Coordinates of C-alpha atoms in Angstrom, one line a residue:
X149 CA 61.5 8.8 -56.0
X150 CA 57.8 8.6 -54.8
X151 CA 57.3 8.1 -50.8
X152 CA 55.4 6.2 -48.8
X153 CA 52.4 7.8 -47.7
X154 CA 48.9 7.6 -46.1
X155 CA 46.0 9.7 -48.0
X156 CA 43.0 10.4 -46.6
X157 CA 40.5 11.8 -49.2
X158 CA 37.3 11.9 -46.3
X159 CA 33.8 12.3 -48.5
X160 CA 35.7 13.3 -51.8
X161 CA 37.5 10.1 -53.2
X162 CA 37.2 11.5 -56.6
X163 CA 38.7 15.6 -56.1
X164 CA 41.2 16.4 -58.6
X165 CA 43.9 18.5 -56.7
X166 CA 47.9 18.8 -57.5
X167 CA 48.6 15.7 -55.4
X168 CA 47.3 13.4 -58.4
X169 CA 50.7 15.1 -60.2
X170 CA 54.0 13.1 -59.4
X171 CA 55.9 15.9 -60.5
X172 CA 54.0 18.7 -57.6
X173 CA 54.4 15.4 -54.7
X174 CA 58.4 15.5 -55.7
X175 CA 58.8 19.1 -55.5
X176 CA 56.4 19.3 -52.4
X177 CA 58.8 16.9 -50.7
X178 CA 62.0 18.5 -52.1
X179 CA 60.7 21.7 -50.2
X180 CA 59.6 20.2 -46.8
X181 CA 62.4 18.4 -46.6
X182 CA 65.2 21.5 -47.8
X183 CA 62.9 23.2 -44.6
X184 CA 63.6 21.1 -42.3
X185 CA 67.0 20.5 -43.2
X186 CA 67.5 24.4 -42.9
X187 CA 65.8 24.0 -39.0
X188 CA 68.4 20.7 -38.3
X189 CA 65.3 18.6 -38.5
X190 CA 64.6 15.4 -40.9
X191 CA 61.3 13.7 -42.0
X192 CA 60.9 10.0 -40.3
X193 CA 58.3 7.5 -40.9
X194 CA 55.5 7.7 -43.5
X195 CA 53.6 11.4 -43.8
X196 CA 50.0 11.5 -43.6
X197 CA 47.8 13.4 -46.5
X198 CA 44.7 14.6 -46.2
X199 CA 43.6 15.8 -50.2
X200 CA 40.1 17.8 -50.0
X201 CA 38.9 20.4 -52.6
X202 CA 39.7 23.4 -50.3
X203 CA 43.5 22.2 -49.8
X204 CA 45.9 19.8 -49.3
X205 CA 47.6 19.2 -46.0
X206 CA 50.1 16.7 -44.7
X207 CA 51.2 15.7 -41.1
X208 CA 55.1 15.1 -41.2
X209 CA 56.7 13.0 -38.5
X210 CA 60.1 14.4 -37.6
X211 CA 62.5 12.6 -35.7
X212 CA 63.1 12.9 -31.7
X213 CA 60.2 15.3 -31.9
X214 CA 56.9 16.7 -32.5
X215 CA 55.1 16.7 -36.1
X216 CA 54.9 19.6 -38.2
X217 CA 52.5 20.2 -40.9
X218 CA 52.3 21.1 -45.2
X219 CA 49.8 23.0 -46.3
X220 CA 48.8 23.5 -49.7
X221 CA 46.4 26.5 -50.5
X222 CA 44.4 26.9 -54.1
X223 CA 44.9 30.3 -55.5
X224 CA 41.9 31.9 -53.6
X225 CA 42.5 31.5 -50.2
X226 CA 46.8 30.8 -51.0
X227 CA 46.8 34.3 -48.4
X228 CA 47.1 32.0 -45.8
X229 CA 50.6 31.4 -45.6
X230 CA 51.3 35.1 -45.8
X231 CA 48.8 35.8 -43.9
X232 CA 49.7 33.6 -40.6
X233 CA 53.2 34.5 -41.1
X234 CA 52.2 38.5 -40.4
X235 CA 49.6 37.4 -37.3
X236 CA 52.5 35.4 -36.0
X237 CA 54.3 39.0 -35.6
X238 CA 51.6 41.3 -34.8
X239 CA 49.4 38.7 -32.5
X240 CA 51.8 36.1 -31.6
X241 CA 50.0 34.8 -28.7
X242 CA 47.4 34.1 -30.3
X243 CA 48.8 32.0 -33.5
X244 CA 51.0 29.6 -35.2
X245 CA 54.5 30.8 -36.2
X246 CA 55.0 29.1 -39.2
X247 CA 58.3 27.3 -40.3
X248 CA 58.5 28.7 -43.3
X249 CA 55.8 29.8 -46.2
X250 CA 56.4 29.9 -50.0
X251 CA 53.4 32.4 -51.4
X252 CA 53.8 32.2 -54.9
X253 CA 52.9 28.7 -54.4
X254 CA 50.6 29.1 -51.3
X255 CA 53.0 26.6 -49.0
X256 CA 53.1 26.9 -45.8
X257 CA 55.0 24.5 -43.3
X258 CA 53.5 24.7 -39.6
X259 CA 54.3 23.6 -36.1
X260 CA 52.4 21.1 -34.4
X261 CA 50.2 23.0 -31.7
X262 CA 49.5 20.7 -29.5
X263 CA 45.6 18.9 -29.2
X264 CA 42.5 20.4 -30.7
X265 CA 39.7 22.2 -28.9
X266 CA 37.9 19.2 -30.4
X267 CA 39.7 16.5 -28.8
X268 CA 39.5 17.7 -25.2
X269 CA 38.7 15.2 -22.8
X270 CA 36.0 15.2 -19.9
X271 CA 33.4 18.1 -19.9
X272 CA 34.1 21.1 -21.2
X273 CA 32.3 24.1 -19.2
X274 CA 30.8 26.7 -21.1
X275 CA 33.2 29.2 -18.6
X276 CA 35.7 27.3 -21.3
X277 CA 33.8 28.7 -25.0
X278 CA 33.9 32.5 -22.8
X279 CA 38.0 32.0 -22.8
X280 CA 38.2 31.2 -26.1
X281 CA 35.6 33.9 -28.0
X282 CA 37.3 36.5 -25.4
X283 CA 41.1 35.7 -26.3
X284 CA 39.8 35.6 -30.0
X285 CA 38.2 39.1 -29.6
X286 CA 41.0 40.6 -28.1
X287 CA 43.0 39.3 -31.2
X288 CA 40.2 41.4 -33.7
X289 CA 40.8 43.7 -31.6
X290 CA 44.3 44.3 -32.0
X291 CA 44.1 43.3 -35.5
X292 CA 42.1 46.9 -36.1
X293 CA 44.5 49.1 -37.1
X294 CA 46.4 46.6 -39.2
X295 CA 42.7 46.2 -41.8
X296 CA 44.9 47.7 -44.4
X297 CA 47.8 45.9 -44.2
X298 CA 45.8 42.6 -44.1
X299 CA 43.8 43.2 -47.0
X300 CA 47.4 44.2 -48.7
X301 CA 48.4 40.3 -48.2
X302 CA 45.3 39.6 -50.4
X303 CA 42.9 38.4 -47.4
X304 CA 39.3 39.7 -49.3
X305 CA 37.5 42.6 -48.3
X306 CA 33.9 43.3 -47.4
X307 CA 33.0 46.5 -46.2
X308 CA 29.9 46.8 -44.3
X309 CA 28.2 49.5 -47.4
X310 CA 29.2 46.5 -49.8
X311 CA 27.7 43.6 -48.8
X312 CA 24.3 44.0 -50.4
X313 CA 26.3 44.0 -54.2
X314 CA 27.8 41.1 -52.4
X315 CA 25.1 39.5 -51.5
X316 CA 23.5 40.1 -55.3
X317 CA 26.1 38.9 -57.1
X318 CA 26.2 35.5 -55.2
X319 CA 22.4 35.5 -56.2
X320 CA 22.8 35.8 -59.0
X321 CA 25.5 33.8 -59.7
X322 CA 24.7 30.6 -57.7
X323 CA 22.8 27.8 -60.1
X324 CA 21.9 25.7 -57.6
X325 CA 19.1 28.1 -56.1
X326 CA 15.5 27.2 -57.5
X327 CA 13.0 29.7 -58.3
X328 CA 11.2 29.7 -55.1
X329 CA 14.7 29.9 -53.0
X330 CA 15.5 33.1 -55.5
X331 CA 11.9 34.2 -54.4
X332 CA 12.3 34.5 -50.8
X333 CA 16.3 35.8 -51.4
X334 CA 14.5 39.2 -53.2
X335 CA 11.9 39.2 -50.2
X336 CA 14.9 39.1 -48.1
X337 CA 17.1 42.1 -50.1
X338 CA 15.0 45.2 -48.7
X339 CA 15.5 44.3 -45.0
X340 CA 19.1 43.6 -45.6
X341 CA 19.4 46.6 -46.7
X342 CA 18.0 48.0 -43.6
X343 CA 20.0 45.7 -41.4
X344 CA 23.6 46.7 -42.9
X345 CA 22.6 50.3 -43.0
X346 CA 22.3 50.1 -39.1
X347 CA 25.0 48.0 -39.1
X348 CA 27.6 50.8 -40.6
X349 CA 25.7 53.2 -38.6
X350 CA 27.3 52.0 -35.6
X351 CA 30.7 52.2 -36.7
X352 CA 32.2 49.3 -35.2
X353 CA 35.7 49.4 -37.3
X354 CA 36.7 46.7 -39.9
X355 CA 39.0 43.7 -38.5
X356 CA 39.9 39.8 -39.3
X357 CA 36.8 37.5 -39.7
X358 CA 37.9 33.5 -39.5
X359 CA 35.0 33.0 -41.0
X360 CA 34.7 29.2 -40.0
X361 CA 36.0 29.1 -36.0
X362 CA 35.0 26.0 -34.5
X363 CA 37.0 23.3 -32.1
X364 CA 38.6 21.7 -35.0
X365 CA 39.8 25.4 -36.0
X366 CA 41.8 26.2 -32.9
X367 CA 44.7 24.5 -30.3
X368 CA 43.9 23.8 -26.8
X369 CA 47.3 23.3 -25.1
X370 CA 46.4 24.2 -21.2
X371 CA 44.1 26.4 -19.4
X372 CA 43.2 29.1 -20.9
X373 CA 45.4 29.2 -23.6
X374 CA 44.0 28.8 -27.4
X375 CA 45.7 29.1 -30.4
X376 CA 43.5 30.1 -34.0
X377 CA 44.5 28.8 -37.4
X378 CA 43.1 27.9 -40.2
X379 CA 42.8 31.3 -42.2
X380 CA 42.2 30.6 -45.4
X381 CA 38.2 31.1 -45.5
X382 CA 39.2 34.7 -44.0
X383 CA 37.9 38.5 -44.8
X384 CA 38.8 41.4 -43.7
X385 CA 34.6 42.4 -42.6
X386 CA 32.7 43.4 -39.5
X387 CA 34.4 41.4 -36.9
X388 CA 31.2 40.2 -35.2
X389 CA 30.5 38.0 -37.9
X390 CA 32.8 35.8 -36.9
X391 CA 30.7 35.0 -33.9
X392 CA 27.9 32.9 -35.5
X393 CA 30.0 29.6 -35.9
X394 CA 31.3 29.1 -32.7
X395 CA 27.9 30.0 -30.8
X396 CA 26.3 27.8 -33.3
X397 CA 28.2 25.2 -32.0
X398 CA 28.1 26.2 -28.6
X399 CA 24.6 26.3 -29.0
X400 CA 24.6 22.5 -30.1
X401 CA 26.2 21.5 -27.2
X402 CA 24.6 23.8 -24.1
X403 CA 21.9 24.6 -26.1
X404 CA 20.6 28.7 -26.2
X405 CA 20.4 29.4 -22.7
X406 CA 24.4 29.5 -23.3
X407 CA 24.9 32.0 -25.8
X408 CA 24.0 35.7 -24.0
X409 CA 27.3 35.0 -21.7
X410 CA 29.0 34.2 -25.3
X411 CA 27.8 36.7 -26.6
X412 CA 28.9 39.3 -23.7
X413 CA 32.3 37.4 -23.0
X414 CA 33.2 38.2 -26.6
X415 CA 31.9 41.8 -26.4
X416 CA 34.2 42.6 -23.5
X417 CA 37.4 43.2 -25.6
X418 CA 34.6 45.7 -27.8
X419 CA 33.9 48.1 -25.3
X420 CA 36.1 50.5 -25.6
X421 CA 35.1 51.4 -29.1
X422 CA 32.3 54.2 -28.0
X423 CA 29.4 52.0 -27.8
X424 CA 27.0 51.5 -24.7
X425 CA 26.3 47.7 -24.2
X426 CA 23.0 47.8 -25.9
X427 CA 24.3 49.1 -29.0
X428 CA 27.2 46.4 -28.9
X429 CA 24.7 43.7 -28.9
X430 CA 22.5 45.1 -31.3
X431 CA 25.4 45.1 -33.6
X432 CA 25.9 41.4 -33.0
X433 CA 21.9 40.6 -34.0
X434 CA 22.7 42.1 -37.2
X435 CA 25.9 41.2 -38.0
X436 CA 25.1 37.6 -37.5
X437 CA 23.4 37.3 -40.4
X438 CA 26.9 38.5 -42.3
X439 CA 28.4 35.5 -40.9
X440 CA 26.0 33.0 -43.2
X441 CA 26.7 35.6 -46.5
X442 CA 30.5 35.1 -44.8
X443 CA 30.1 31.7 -45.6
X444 CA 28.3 31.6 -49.0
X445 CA 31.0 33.8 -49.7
X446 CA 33.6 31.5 -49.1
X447 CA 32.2 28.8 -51.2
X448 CA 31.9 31.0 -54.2
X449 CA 35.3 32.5 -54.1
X450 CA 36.9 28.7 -53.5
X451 CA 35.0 26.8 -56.0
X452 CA 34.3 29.7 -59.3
X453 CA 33.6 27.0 -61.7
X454 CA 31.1 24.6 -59.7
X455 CA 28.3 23.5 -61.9
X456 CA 24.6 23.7 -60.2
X457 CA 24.6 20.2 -58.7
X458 CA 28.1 20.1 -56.7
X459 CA 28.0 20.2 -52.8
X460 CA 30.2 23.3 -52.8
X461 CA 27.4 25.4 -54.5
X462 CA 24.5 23.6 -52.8
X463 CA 26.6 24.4 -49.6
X464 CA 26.6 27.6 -51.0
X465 CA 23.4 28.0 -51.6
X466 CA 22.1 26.9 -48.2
X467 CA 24.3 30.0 -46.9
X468 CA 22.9 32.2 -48.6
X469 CA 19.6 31.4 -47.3
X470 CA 20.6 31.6 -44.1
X471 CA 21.1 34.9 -44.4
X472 CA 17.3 35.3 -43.3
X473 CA 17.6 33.7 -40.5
X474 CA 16.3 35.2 -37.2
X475 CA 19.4 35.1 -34.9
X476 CA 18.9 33.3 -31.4
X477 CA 20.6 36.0 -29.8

């Protein structure tokens, strides 16, 4: 029996996903609704869907309390669910606990976690951005010894010594580039060379990358208190990539003068890895520019088959070329 629901396809009124098949909405349902049955809870009221190529997610009223939320994961990032539900043990201050998570299928059924970063009323210090990049650090930082185990759950690897094969494949593999873009990528592949060489040199050690952290990325339930999701764009990388999105951000709001006190608040959970504070910073100049490969990355691995001309691999692309960007910091 089909449901009444609202669907929300944003920019992308035309994506093909599994919600255009009746037969995936029924067993989707049949799922959600065995789940919360199982937690002596029941759907009420209409569920809203949001269908966009990455996934598709759905906000579930339940009634006498909060919402909780489907997510439905394509086969490259369908980690997530696994992937959450192992944070939610080994950093569960820090995450969602999820309700329940079906990986073969790359289900996951979440909590609601209160408002967004985003949504946060009146003015938002920059004292505020310090909390969160700290309590996210201290996270990575925990995370450390479990690099293994999280690349075990399928989260992708990049290794510091990797990333320039990484960084040719995408190259080379992206249509969408035109020949004088290509040009000033092979200008580019000497010094990045140079750059990740230092990089390893350092020896900061491998941990969970976001890849994508920004307000709409994370829970803001009271002061002080944040709570990351979102995983599926993940890699198990040099941590400080993960730092470019959320200064960029910053940056757009504050403008530079913020980011040296983000960049130190979210070093302070780092120093006890050998490293004077010069050399920490350093490593955050050059691992920036893994956070825009990060991203091409992610675009590649979520969307194989683009052809030349789709956003995805003109997002792609653009990415990539960041890569040579001088970082503000």
């Amino acid at each position: 029996m089909e449901r009444t629901v609202e669907v929300d396809r944003g920019t992308y009124p035309d994506v093909v996903t599994p919600w255009e098949q009746e037969a995936w909405r029924g067993q989707v349902f049949d799922w959600v609704e065995g789940r919360l049955a199982h937690d002596g809870l029941r759907l009420s009221g209409a569920p809203q869907v949001r269908v966009r190529p990455w996934s598709v997610s759905m906000r579930i009223p339940v009634a006498g309390g909060a919402p909780v939320w489907f997510k439905a994961n394509p086969p490259a990032s369908a980690f997530e669910g696994p992937l959450t539900a192992a944070l939610s043990r080994w950093v569960p201050e820090h995450v969602l606990r999820p309700l329940a998570v079906d990986a073969g299928r790359g289900w996951s059924l979440l909590p609601d976690g209160g408002p967004l970063f985003r949504d946060t009323r009146g003015d938002v210090p920059p004292r505020v951005w310090e909390e969160l990049l700290t309590g996210y650090a201290r996270m990575q930082r925990a995370l450390v010894p479990r690099a293994d185990e999280l690349a075990g759950l399928g989260v992708p690897r990049l290794r510091v010594p990797e990333v320039l094969a990484s960084f040719d494949r995408l190259r080379a593999g992206n249509g969408s580039l035109d020949p004088d873009q290509r040009a000033r990528l092979d200008a580019l592949r000497p010094r990045l060379a140079d750059w990740c060489a230092e990089l390893a040199s350092l020896g900061v050690p491998d941990s969970l990358d976001h890849a994508d952290l920004h307000e709409g990325q994370l829970f803001h339930p009271g002061p002080g208190s944040f709570t990351y999701f979102d995983w599926g764009d993940s890699v198990v990388s040099h941590p400080f990539a993960s730092l470019r999105v959320p200064a960029q951000r910053a940056c757009e709001r504050y403008g530079p003068e913020v980011l040296p006190r983000l960049r130190d608040a979210y070093l302070e959970p780092w120093t006890d890895v050998g490293l004077s504070a010069a050399e920490l910073r350093r490593a955050v100049r050059l691992a920036w520019r893994l956070g825009a490969l990060g991203r091409a990355r992610s675009w590649t691995r979520l969307f194989p088959s683009a052809t030349p001309a789709a956003p995805t691999a003109v997002a792609g692309a653009r990415s990539l070329l960041e890569t040579g960007d001088t970082p503000p910091l």
